[in-house]
PDB file of C-alpha atoms in Angstrom:
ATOM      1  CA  UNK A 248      -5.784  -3.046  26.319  1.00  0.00           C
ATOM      2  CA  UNK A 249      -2.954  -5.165  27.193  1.00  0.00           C
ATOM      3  CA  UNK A 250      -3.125  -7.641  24.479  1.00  0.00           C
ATOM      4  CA  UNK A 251      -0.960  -6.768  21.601  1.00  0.00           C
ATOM      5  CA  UNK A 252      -2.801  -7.033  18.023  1.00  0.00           C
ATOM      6  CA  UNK A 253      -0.410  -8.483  15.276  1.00  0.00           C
ATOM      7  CA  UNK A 254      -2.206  -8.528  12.277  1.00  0.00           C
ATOM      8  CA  UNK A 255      -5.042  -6.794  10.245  1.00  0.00           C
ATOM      9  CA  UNK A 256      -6.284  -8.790   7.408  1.00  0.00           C
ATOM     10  CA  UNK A 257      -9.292  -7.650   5.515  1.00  0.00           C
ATOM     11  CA  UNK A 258     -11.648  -9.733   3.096  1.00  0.00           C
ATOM     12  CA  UNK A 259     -11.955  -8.879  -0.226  1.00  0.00           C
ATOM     13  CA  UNK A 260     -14.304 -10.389  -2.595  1.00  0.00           C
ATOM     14  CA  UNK A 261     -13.907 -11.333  -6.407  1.00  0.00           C
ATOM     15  CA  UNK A 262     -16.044 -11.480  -9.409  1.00  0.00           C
ATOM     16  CA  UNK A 263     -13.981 -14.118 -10.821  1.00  0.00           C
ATOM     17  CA  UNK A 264     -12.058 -16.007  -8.272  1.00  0.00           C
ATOM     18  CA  UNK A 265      -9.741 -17.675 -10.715  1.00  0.00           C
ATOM     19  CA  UNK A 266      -8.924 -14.540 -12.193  1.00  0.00           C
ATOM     20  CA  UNK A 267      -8.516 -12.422  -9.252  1.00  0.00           C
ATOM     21  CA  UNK A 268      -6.066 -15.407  -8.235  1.00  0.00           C
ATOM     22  CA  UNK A 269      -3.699 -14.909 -10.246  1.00  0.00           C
ATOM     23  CA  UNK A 270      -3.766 -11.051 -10.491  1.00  0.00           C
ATOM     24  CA  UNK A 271      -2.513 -11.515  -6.980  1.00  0.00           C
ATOM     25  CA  UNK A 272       0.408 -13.817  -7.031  1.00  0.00           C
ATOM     26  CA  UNK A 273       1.458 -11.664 -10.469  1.00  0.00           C
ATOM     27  CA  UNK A 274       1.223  -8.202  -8.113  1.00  0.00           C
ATOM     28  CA  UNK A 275       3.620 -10.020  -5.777  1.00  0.00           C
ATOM     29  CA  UNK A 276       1.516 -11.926  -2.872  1.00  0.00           C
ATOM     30  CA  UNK A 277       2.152 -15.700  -2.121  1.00  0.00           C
ATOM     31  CA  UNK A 278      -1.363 -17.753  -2.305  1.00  0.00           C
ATOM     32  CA  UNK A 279      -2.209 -19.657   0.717  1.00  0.00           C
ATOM     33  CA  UNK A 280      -5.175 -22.074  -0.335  1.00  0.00           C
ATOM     34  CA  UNK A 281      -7.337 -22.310   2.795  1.00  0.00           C
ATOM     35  CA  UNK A 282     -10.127 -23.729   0.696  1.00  0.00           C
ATOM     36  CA  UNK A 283     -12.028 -24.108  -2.655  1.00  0.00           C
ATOM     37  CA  UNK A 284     -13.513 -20.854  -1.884  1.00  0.00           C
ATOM     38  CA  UNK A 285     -11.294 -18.674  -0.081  1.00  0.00           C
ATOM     39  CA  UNK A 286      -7.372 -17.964  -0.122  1.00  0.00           C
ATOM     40  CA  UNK A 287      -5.109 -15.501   2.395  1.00  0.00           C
ATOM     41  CA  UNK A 288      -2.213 -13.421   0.520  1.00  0.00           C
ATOM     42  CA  UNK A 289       0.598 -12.879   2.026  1.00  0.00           C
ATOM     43  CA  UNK A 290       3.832 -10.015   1.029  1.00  0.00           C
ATOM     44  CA  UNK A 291       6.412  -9.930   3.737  1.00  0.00           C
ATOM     45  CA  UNK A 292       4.172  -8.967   7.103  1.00  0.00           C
ATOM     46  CA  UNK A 293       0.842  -8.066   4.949  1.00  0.00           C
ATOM     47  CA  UNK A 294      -2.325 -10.187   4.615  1.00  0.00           C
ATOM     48  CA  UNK A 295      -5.390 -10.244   3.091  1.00  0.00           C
ATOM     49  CA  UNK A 296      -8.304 -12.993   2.123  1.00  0.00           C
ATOM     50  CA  UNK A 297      -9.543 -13.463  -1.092  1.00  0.00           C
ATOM     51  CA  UNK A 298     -13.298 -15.315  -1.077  1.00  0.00           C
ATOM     52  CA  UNK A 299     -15.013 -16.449  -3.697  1.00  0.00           C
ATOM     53  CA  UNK A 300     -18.128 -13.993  -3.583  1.00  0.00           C
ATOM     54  CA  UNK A 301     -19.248 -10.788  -5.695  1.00  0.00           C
ATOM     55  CA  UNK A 302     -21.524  -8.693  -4.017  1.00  0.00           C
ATOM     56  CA  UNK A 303     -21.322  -5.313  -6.390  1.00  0.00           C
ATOM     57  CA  UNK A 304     -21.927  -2.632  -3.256  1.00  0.00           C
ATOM     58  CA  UNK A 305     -19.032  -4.070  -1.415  1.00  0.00           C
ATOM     59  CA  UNK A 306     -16.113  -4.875  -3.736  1.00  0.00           C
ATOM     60  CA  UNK A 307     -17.423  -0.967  -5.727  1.00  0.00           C
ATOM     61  CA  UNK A 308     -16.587   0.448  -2.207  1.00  0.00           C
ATOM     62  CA  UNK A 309     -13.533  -1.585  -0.964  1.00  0.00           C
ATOM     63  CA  UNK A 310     -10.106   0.584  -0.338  1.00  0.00           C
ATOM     64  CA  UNK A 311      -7.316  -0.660   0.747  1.00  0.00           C
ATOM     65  CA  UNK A 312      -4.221   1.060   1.611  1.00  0.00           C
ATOM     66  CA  UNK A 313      -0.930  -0.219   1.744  1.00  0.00           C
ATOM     67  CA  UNK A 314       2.083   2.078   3.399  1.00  0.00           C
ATOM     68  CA  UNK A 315       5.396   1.682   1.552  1.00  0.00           C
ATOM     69  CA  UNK A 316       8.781   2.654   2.246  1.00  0.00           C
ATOM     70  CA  UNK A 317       9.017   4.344  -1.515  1.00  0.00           C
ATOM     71  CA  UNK A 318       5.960   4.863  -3.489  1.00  0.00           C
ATOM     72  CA  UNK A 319       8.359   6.355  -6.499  1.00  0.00           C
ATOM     73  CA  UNK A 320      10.463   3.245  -6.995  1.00  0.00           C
ATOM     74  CA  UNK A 321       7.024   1.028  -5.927  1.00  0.00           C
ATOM     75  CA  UNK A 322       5.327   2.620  -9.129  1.00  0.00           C
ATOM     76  CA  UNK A 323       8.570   1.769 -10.865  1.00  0.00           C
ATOM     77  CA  UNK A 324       8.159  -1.707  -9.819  1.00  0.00           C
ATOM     78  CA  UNK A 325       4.205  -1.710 -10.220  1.00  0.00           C
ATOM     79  CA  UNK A 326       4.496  -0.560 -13.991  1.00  0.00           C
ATOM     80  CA  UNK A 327       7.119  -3.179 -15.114  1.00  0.00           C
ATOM     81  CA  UNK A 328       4.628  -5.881 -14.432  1.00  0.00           C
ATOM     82  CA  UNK A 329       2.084  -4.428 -17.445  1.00  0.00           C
ATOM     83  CA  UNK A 330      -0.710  -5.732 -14.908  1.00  0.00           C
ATOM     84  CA  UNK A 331      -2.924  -3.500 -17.499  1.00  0.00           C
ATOM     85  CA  UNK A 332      -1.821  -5.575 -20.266  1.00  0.00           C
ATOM     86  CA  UNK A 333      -2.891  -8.848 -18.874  1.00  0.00           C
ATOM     87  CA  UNK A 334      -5.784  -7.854 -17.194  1.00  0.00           C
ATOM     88  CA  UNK A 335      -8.804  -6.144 -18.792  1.00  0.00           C
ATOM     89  CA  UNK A 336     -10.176  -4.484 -16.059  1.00  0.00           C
ATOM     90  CA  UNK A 337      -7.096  -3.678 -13.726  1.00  0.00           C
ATOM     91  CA  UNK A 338      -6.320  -0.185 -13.843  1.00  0.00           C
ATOM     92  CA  UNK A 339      -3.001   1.526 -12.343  1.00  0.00           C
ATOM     93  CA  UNK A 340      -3.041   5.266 -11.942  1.00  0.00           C
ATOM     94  CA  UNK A 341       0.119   7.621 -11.561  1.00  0.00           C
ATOM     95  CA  UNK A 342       1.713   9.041  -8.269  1.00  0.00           C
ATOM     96  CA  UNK A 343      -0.336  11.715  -6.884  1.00  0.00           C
ATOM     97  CA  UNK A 344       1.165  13.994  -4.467  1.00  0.00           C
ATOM     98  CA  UNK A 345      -0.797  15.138  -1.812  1.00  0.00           C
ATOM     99  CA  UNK A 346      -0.338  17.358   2.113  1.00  0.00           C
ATOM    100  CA  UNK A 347       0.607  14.396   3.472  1.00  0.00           C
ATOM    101  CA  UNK A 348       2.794  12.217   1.282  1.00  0.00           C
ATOM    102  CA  UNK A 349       2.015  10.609  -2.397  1.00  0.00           C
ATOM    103  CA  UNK A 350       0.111   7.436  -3.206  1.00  0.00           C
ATOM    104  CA  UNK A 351      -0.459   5.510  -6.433  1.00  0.00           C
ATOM    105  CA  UNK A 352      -3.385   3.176  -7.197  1.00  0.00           C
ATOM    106  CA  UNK A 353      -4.465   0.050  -8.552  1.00  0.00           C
ATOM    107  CA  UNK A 354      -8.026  -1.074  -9.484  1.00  0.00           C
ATOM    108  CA  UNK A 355      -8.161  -5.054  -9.473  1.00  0.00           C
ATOM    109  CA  UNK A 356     -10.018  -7.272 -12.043  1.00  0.00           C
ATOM    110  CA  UNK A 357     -12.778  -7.168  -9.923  1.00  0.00           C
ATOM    111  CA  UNK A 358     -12.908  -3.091  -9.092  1.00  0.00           C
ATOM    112  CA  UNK A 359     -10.963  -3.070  -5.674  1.00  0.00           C
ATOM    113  CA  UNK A 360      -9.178  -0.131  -5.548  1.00  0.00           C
ATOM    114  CA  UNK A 361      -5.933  -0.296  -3.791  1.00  0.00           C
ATOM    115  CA  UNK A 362      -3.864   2.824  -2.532  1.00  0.00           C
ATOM    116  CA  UNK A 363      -0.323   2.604  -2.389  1.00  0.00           C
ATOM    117  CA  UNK A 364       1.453   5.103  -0.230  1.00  0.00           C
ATOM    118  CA  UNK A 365       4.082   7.018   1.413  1.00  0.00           C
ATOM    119  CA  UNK A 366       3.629   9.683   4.293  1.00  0.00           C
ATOM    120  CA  UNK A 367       6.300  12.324   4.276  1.00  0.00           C
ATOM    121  CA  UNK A 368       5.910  12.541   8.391  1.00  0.00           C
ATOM    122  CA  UNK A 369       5.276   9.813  10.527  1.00  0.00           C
TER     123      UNK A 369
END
């Protein structure tokens, strides 16, 4: 195809909006309100949309992974916010190191679980 894409944004869902909110803007993204119901997060050239809907079978099986540039000093980052210590449910598990690179992981208030990695080739 000719046309170049420029974006991918997934939508995530949220068992409490409110909540979810501000795990977000704590983990780093800026909040764009779009309405009462749904926001898009933004870090640097990444983008997601939060809604305001909690459908168990989809937010228990959403993944997202995020490339970074250096998933050691990421987790360093990660850590220092004590994301676990403000949030009940948020979970953040330690730098695994796999074939093809390393990735950490974060489980958000609402049981997304994010991947956060680094691929040793490109």
């Amino acid at each position: 195809m000719p046309t170049k894409a420029l974006s991918i944004r997934p939508f995530i869902g949220a068992k409490d909006f409110e909540l979810s909110r501000r795990f977000y803007k704590d983990l780093g993204f800026e909040e764009v309100v779009l309405d009462p119901n749904m926001s898009v997060f933004k870090m640097q050239d990444l983008a997601f949309y939060l809604q305001n809907a909690y459908v168990p079978d989809w937010i228990d099986n959403t993944m997202i992974f995020v490339e970074v540039d250096n998933v050691d000093q990421y987790f360093k980052e990660l850590s220092a916010l004590e994301l676990t210590l403000k949030y009940e449910n948020v979970k953040v598990i330690p730098i695994r190191h796999l074939d093809w690179g390393k990735e950490c992981f974060v489980h958000d208030p609402s049981g997304v679980l994010w991947h956060f990695g680094e691929f040793f080739n490109k």
